[in-house]
Amino acid sequence: MYVALLFLIGIFKVSCQSFCKSSAENVGFKVATFCQNSVASGSSAIIDGYAAHGTDTDKTCPCSATVSIPNNGTSSLAFSAFFSLHPQYNGCGSSIDVRVNNSGQSTRIRCTIAGSISVNNGDNVLIDLKKESSPEDTRYCMKLQFSDPTATLTVKCNGENVPVPPTQSASTATTTTTVLTQPSITSSNRTAALSTSTLSSTILQK
């Protein structure tokens, strides 16, 4: 019975992690998170917007990336959807603004992640997630990748821990340090969650 309870707790913890973050970390990527104090560095990095989806975070969540290229070089910095994780439909109600602070070069990503910018050694790239209108879908799993394999970047995002979404109970919030949202919630998922909750209560009563 005790083993079964631990198993259910393990399932609950996995389900509350961001799908973007867990998927990226499973294959070795460093992940920074929009709307949370977080850092990721390397030759490539992931910025996770899933944690901000369906929560009462700020309307604008800033991140910045500091670029390092040997010999004062230049490189293209490309943006793509890791594992094809992005809203990818018109009217998602959010965008990501990217601007190179040194040169003023900028681009806007809205609902579908694509594009690239040219960066130099020492550039600071500002990357802001913006909630613009309903449904404020921020489920972006944004991969940053240089064309120059020797280039590296350090991504820093600002914000507090994401508050518990309205659909989560107070007792659920105390089981983990930070509760993150899943990619989507369907009626079948809700039914499964209720079944898990009922099973957990039955085990505890025994």
PDB file of C-alpha atoms in Angstrom:
ATOM      1  CA  MET A   1       0.000   0.000   0.000  1.00  0.00           C
ATOM      2  CA  TYR A   2       2.833   2.385   0.892  1.00  0.00           C
ATOM      3  CA  VAL A   3       4.606   1.597  -2.388  1.00  0.00           C
ATOM      4  CA  ALA A   4       1.399   2.294  -4.313  1.00  0.00           C
ATOM      5  CA  LEU A   5       1.069   5.677  -2.602  1.00  0.00           C
ATOM      6  CA  LEU A   6       4.637   6.627  -3.530  1.00  0.00           C
ATOM      7  CA  PHE A   7       3.940   5.591  -7.117  1.00  0.00           C
ATOM      8  CA  LEU A   8       0.896   7.882  -7.286  1.00  0.00           C
ATOM      9  CA  ILE A   9       2.873  10.776  -5.810  1.00  0.00           C
ATOM     10  CA  GLY A  10       5.563  10.221  -8.462  1.00  0.00           C
ATOM     11  CA  ILE A  11       2.955  10.360 -11.231  1.00  0.00           C
ATOM     12  CA  PHE A  12       1.553  13.590  -9.781  1.00  0.00           C
ATOM     13  CA  LYS A  13       4.963  15.296  -9.690  1.00  0.00           C
ATOM     14  CA  VAL A  14       5.787  14.363 -13.284  1.00  0.00           C
ATOM     15  CA  SER A  15       2.398  15.551 -14.531  1.00  0.00           C
ATOM     16  CA  CYS A  16       2.900  18.977 -12.893  1.00  0.00           C
ATOM     17  CA  GLN A  17       6.204  19.661 -14.641  1.00  0.00           C
ATOM     18  CA  SER A  18       6.321  21.783 -17.774  1.00  0.00           C
ATOM     19  CA  PHE A  19       6.211  19.510 -20.801  1.00  0.00           C
ATOM     20  CA  CYS A  20       8.692  21.777 -22.602  1.00  0.00           C
ATOM     21  CA  LYS A  21      11.201  21.804 -19.754  1.00  0.00           C
ATOM     22  CA  SER A  22      11.066  18.085 -19.030  1.00  0.00           C
ATOM     23  CA  SER A  23      11.321  17.170 -22.735  1.00  0.00           C
ATOM     24  CA  ALA A  24      14.314  19.462 -23.313  1.00  0.00           C
ATOM     25  CA  GLU A  25      16.192  18.443 -20.175  1.00  0.00           C
ATOM     26  CA  ASN A  26      15.703  14.777 -21.007  1.00  0.00           C
ATOM     27  CA  VAL A  27      17.900  15.245 -24.091  1.00  0.00           C
ATOM     28  CA  GLY A  28      20.492  17.455 -22.411  1.00  0.00           C
ATOM     29  CA  PHE A  29      19.353  21.025 -23.148  1.00  0.00           C
ATOM     30  CA  LYS A  30      19.582  23.804 -20.576  1.00  0.00           C
ATOM     31  CA  VAL A  31      16.249  25.541 -20.007  1.00  0.00           C
ATOM     32  CA  ALA A  32      15.370  29.057 -18.878  1.00  0.00           C
ATOM     33  CA  THR A  33      11.745  29.867 -18.083  1.00  0.00           C
ATOM     34  CA  PHE A  34       9.722  32.939 -19.019  1.00  0.00           C
ATOM     35  CA  CYS A  35       8.231  34.745 -15.976  1.00  0.00           C
ATOM     36  CA  GLN A  36      10.587  32.981 -13.534  1.00  0.00           C
ATOM     37  CA  ASN A  37      14.076  33.781 -12.257  1.00  0.00           C
ATOM     38  CA  SER A  38      16.107  31.273 -14.238  1.00  0.00           C
ATOM     39  CA  VAL A  39      19.333  30.872 -16.224  1.00  0.00           C
ATOM     40  CA  ALA A  40      20.448  28.640 -19.112  1.00  0.00           C
ATOM     41  CA  SER A  41      23.769  28.695 -20.936  1.00  0.00           C
ATOM     42  CA  GLY A  42      25.591  26.800 -23.650  1.00  0.00           C
ATOM     43  CA  SER A  43      26.004  26.634 -27.419  1.00  0.00           C
ATOM     44  CA  SER A  44      22.201  26.456 -27.562  1.00  0.00           C
ATOM     45  CA  ALA A  45      19.390  26.910 -25.064  1.00  0.00           C
ATOM     46  CA  ILE A  46      15.655  26.542 -24.589  1.00  0.00           C
ATOM     47  CA  ILE A  47      13.281  29.202 -23.258  1.00  0.00           C
ATOM     48  CA  ASP A  48      10.086  27.721 -21.833  1.00  0.00           C
ATOM     49  CA  GLY A  49       6.783  29.588 -22.014  1.00  0.00           C
ATOM     50  CA  TYR A  50       4.604  26.693 -20.865  1.00  0.00           C
ATOM     51  CA  ALA A  51       4.967  27.652 -17.195  1.00  0.00           C
ATOM     52  CA  ALA A  52       3.284  31.012 -17.825  1.00  0.00           C
ATOM     53  CA  HIS A  53       0.277  29.528 -19.638  1.00  0.00           C
ATOM     54  CA  GLY A  54      -2.989  29.859 -17.708  1.00  0.00           C
ATOM     55  CA  THR A  55      -1.403  31.685 -14.772  1.00  0.00           C
ATOM     56  CA  ASP A  56      -1.566  35.201 -13.361  1.00  0.00           C
ATOM     57  CA  THR A  57       1.946  36.207 -14.365  1.00  0.00           C
ATOM     58  CA  ASP A  58       2.887  39.676 -15.603  1.00  0.00           C
ATOM     59  CA  LYS A  59       1.711  40.667 -19.070  1.00  0.00           C
ATOM     60  CA  THR A  60       5.343  41.064 -20.154  1.00  0.00           C
ATOM     61  CA  CYS A  61       8.018  38.598 -19.032  1.00  0.00           C
ATOM     62  CA  PRO A  62      11.584  39.635 -19.964  1.00  0.00           C
ATOM     63  CA  CYS A  63      14.599  37.487 -20.745  1.00  0.00           C
ATOM     64  CA  SER A  64      17.995  38.454 -22.144  1.00  0.00           C
ATOM     65  CA  ALA A  65      20.768  36.507 -23.858  1.00  0.00           C
ATOM     66  CA  THR A  66      24.425  37.519 -23.729  1.00  0.00           C
ATOM     67  CA  VAL A  67      26.357  36.360 -26.798  1.00  0.00           C
ATOM     68  CA  SER A  68      29.960  35.146 -26.805  1.00  0.00           C
ATOM     69  CA  ILE A  69      31.711  34.408 -30.123  1.00  0.00           C
ATOM     70  CA  PRO A  70      35.479  33.753 -30.320  1.00  0.00           C
ATOM     71  CA  ASN A  71      37.667  36.260 -32.180  1.00  0.00           C
ATOM     72  CA  ASN A  72      34.944  38.918 -32.048  1.00  0.00           C
ATOM     73  CA  GLY A  73      33.030  36.905 -34.603  1.00  0.00           C
ATOM     74  CA  THR A  74      29.537  37.151 -36.060  1.00  0.00           C
ATOM     75  CA  SER A  75      26.903  34.438 -36.211  1.00  0.00           C
ATOM     76  CA  SER A  76      23.288  33.850 -37.054  1.00  0.00           C
ATOM     77  CA  LEU A  77      21.070  33.070 -34.074  1.00  0.00           C
ATOM     78  CA  ALA A  78      18.087  30.996 -35.193  1.00  0.00           C
ATOM     79  CA  PHE A  79      14.784  30.466 -33.406  1.00  0.00           C
ATOM     80  CA  SER A  80      12.772  27.270 -33.734  1.00  0.00           C
ATOM     81  CA  ALA A  81      10.105  25.328 -31.882  1.00  0.00           C
ATOM     82  CA  PHE A  82      11.720  22.520 -29.911  1.00  0.00           C
ATOM     83  CA  PHE A  83       9.829  19.269 -30.626  1.00  0.00           C
ATOM     84  CA  SER A  84       7.356  21.485 -32.574  1.00  0.00           C
ATOM     85  CA  LEU A  85       6.026  22.873 -29.295  1.00  0.00           C
ATOM     86  CA  HIS A  86       4.396  26.256 -29.967  1.00  0.00           C
ATOM     87  CA  PRO A  87       0.789  27.505 -30.266  1.00  0.00           C
ATOM     88  CA  GLN A  88       0.975  27.493 -34.089  1.00  0.00           C
ATOM     89  CA  TYR A  89      -2.474  28.992 -34.716  1.00  0.00           C
ATOM     90  CA  ASN A  90      -3.651  32.517 -35.501  1.00  0.00           C
ATOM     91  CA  GLY A  91      -5.039  34.487 -32.586  1.00  0.00           C
ATOM     92  CA  CYS A  92      -3.103  32.732 -29.820  1.00  0.00           C
ATOM     93  CA  GLY A  93      -3.018  36.051 -27.948  1.00  0.00           C
ATOM     94  CA  SER A  94       0.715  36.214 -27.265  1.00  0.00           C
ATOM     95  CA  SER A  95       4.009  37.102 -28.917  1.00  0.00           C
ATOM     96  CA  ILE A  96       7.759  37.059 -28.334  1.00  0.00           C
ATOM     97  CA  ASP A  97       9.693  40.217 -29.184  1.00  0.00           C
ATOM     98  CA  VAL A  98      13.398  39.767 -29.942  1.00  0.00           C
ATOM     99  CA  ARG A  99      15.744  42.751 -30.172  1.00  0.00           C
ATOM    100  CA  VAL A 100      19.522  43.058 -30.333  1.00  0.00           C
ATOM    101  CA  ASN A 101      20.267  45.841 -27.871  1.00  0.00           C
ATOM    102  CA  ASN A 102      23.532  46.881 -29.554  1.00  0.00           C
ATOM    103  CA  SER A 103      22.326  47.108 -33.162  1.00  0.00           C
ATOM    104  CA  GLY A 104      18.599  47.648 -32.764  1.00  0.00           C
ATOM    105  CA  GLN A 105      17.835  44.710 -35.063  1.00  0.00           C
ATOM    106  CA  SER A 106      14.519  43.166 -34.071  1.00  0.00           C
ATOM    107  CA  THR A 107      11.915  40.575 -34.966  1.00  0.00           C
ATOM    108  CA  ARG A 108       8.548  39.532 -33.573  1.00  0.00           C
ATOM    109  CA  ILE A 109       7.401  35.945 -33.153  1.00  0.00           C
ATOM    110  CA  ARG A 110       3.633  35.560 -32.943  1.00  0.00           C
ATOM    111  CA  CYS A 111       2.125  32.125 -32.259  1.00  0.00           C
ATOM    112  CA  THR A 112       4.580  30.287 -34.559  1.00  0.00           C
ATOM    113  CA  ILE A 113       8.309  30.189 -33.757  1.00  0.00           C
ATOM    114  CA  ALA A 114      10.543  30.860 -36.768  1.00  0.00           C
ATOM    115  CA  GLY A 115      13.258  33.251 -37.906  1.00  0.00           C
ATOM    116  CA  SER A 116      16.792  34.348 -37.090  1.00  0.00           C
ATOM    117  CA  ILE A 117      18.901  37.423 -36.371  1.00  0.00           C
ATOM    118  CA  SER A 118      22.561  38.302 -36.872  1.00  0.00           C
ATOM    119  CA  VAL A 119      24.582  38.781 -33.688  1.00  0.00           C
ATOM    120  CA  ASN A 120      28.126  39.799 -32.803  1.00  0.00           C
ATOM    121  CA  ASN A 121      30.383  38.907 -29.919  1.00  0.00           C
ATOM    122  CA  GLY A 122      29.230  40.725 -26.794  1.00  0.00           C
ATOM    123  CA  ASP A 123      25.716  41.481 -28.059  1.00  0.00           C
ATOM    124  CA  ASN A 124      22.848  41.514 -25.606  1.00  0.00           C
ATOM    125  CA  VAL A 125      19.640  40.086 -27.065  1.00  0.00           C
ATOM    126  CA  LEU A 126      16.382  41.090 -25.362  1.00  0.00           C
ATOM    127  CA  ILE A 127      13.646  38.444 -25.540  1.00  0.00           C
ATOM    128  CA  ASP A 128      10.251  39.432 -24.126  1.00  0.00           C
ATOM    129  CA  LEU A 129       7.179  37.221 -23.863  1.00  0.00           C
ATOM    130  CA  LYS A 130       3.995  39.312 -24.094  1.00  0.00           C
ATOM    131  CA  LYS A 131       0.443  38.355 -23.202  1.00  0.00           C
ATOM    132  CA  GLU A 132      -1.664  40.476 -25.536  1.00  0.00           C
ATOM    133  CA  SER A 133      -5.230  39.174 -25.567  1.00  0.00           C
ATOM    134  CA  SER A 134      -7.349  36.148 -24.750  1.00  0.00           C
ATOM    135  CA  PRO A 135      -6.553  33.232 -24.718  1.00  0.00           C
ATOM    136  CA  GLU A 136      -2.986  34.372 -23.848  1.00  0.00           C
ATOM    137  CA  ASP A 137      -1.557  31.061 -25.064  1.00  0.00           C
ATOM    138  CA  THR A 138       2.136  31.106 -24.099  1.00  0.00           C
ATOM    139  CA  ARG A 139       2.968  27.488 -24.836  1.00  0.00           C
ATOM    140  CA  TYR A 140       6.246  28.241 -26.602  1.00  0.00           C
ATOM    141  CA  CYS A 141       9.246  25.944 -26.334  1.00  0.00           C
ATOM    142  CA  MET A 142      11.762  28.233 -28.019  1.00  0.00           C
ATOM    143  CA  LYS A 143      15.132  26.863 -29.097  1.00  0.00           C
ATOM    144  CA  LEU A 144      18.014  29.297 -29.671  1.00  0.00           C
ATOM    145  CA  GLN A 145      20.785  27.892 -31.892  1.00  0.00           C
ATOM    146  CA  PHE A 146      23.882  29.544 -33.416  1.00  0.00           C
ATOM    147  CA  SER A 147      25.140  28.862 -36.926  1.00  0.00           C
ATOM    148  CA  ASP A 148      28.692  29.096 -35.491  1.00  0.00           C
ATOM    149  CA  PRO A 149      29.335  25.978 -33.356  1.00  0.00           C
ATOM    150  CA  THR A 150      31.936  27.845 -31.273  1.00  0.00           C
ATOM    151  CA  ALA A 151      29.461  30.540 -30.175  1.00  0.00           C
ATOM    152  CA  THR A 152      27.777  30.386 -26.769  1.00  0.00           C
ATOM    153  CA  LEU A 153      25.082  32.325 -24.958  1.00  0.00           C
ATOM    154  CA  THR A 154      23.772  32.842 -21.445  1.00  0.00           C
ATOM    155  CA  VAL A 155      20.020  33.343 -21.128  1.00  0.00           C
ATOM    156  CA  LYS A 156      18.603  35.001 -18.016  1.00  0.00           C
ATOM    157  CA  CYS A 157      14.873  35.360 -17.362  1.00  0.00           C
ATOM    158  CA  ASN A 158      13.257  37.475 -14.666  1.00  0.00           C
ATOM    159  CA  GLY A 159      10.134  36.936 -12.598  1.00  0.00           C
ATOM    160  CA  GLU A 160       8.797  35.161  -9.573  1.00  0.00           C
ATOM    161  CA  ASN A 161       7.729  31.572  -9.161  1.00  0.00           C
ATOM    162  CA  VAL A 162       4.619  30.942 -11.218  1.00  0.00           C
ATOM    163  CA  PRO A 163       1.476  31.061  -9.052  1.00  0.00           C
ATOM    164  CA  VAL A 164      -0.800  28.048  -8.875  1.00  0.00           C
ATOM    165  CA  PRO A 165      -3.391  28.088 -11.681  1.00  0.00           C
ATOM    166  CA  PRO A 166      -7.038  28.492 -10.554  1.00  0.00           C
ATOM    167  CA  THR A 167      -7.751  24.842 -11.421  1.00  0.00           C
ATOM    168  CA  GLN A 168      -5.232  23.605  -8.835  1.00  0.00           C
ATOM    169  CA  SER A 169      -6.273  23.149  -5.198  1.00  0.00           C
ATOM    170  CA  ALA A 170      -4.404  24.664  -2.247  1.00  0.00           C
ATOM    171  CA  SER A 171      -3.372  21.214  -1.008  1.00  0.00           C
ATOM    172  CA  THR A 172      -1.902  20.451  -4.439  1.00  0.00           C
ATOM    173  CA  ALA A 173       0.230  23.584  -4.293  1.00  0.00           C
ATOM    174  CA  THR A 174       1.989  22.454  -1.112  1.00  0.00           C
ATOM    175  CA  THR A 175       3.248  19.190  -2.608  1.00  0.00           C
ATOM    176  CA  THR A 176       5.788  20.836  -4.887  1.00  0.00           C
ATOM    177  CA  THR A 177       7.893  23.972  -4.792  1.00  0.00           C
ATOM    178  CA  THR A 178       6.603  25.243  -8.151  1.00  0.00           C
ATOM    179  CA  VAL A 179       3.526  23.930  -9.910  1.00  0.00           C
ATOM    180  CA  LEU A 180       3.698  24.215 -13.690  1.00  0.00           C
ATOM    181  CA  THR A 181       1.017  23.715 -16.300  1.00  0.00           C
ATOM    182  CA  GLN A 182       0.754  20.914 -18.839  1.00  0.00           C
ATOM    183  CA  PRO A 183       0.481  21.612 -22.588  1.00  0.00           C
ATOM    184  CA  SER A 184      -3.312  21.261 -22.623  1.00  0.00           C
ATOM    185  CA  ILE A 185      -6.167  20.085 -20.457  1.00  0.00           C
ATOM    186  CA  THR A 186      -8.871  18.008 -22.118  1.00  0.00           C
ATOM    187  CA  SER A 187     -11.966  16.443 -20.654  1.00  0.00           C
ATOM    188  CA  SER A 188     -10.284  13.030 -20.717  1.00  0.00           C
ATOM    189  CA  ASN A 189      -7.321  14.418 -18.803  1.00  0.00           C
ATOM    190  CA  ARG A 190      -9.667  15.856 -16.185  1.00  0.00           C
ATOM    191  CA  THR A 191     -11.376  12.474 -15.819  1.00  0.00           C
ATOM    192  CA  ALA A 192      -7.995  10.765 -15.378  1.00  0.00           C
ATOM    193  CA  ALA A 193      -6.948  13.342 -12.802  1.00  0.00           C
ATOM    194  CA  LEU A 194     -10.170  12.802 -10.799  1.00  0.00           C
ATOM    195  CA  SER A 195      -9.626   9.039 -10.902  1.00  0.00           C
ATOM    196  CA  THR A 196      -6.063   9.451  -9.606  1.00  0.00           C
ATOM    197  CA  SER A 197      -7.281  11.756  -6.842  1.00  0.00           C
ATOM    198  CA  THR A 198      -9.987   9.246  -5.787  1.00  0.00           C
ATOM    199  CA  LEU A 199      -7.450   6.398  -5.756  1.00  0.00           C
ATOM    200  CA  SER A 200      -5.049   8.466  -3.646  1.00  0.00           C
ATOM    201  CA  SER A 201      -7.799   9.215  -1.095  1.00  0.00           C
ATOM    202  CA  THR A 202      -8.756   5.522  -0.898  1.00  0.00           C
ATOM    203  CA  ILE A 203      -5.139   4.495  -0.259  1.00  0.00           C
ATOM    204  CA  LEU A 204      -4.686   7.122   2.439  1.00  0.00           C
ATOM    205  CA  GLN A 205      -7.902   6.019   4.222  1.00  0.00           C
ATOM    206  CA  LYS A 206      -6.623   2.436   4.294  1.00  0.00           C
TER     207      LYS A 206
END
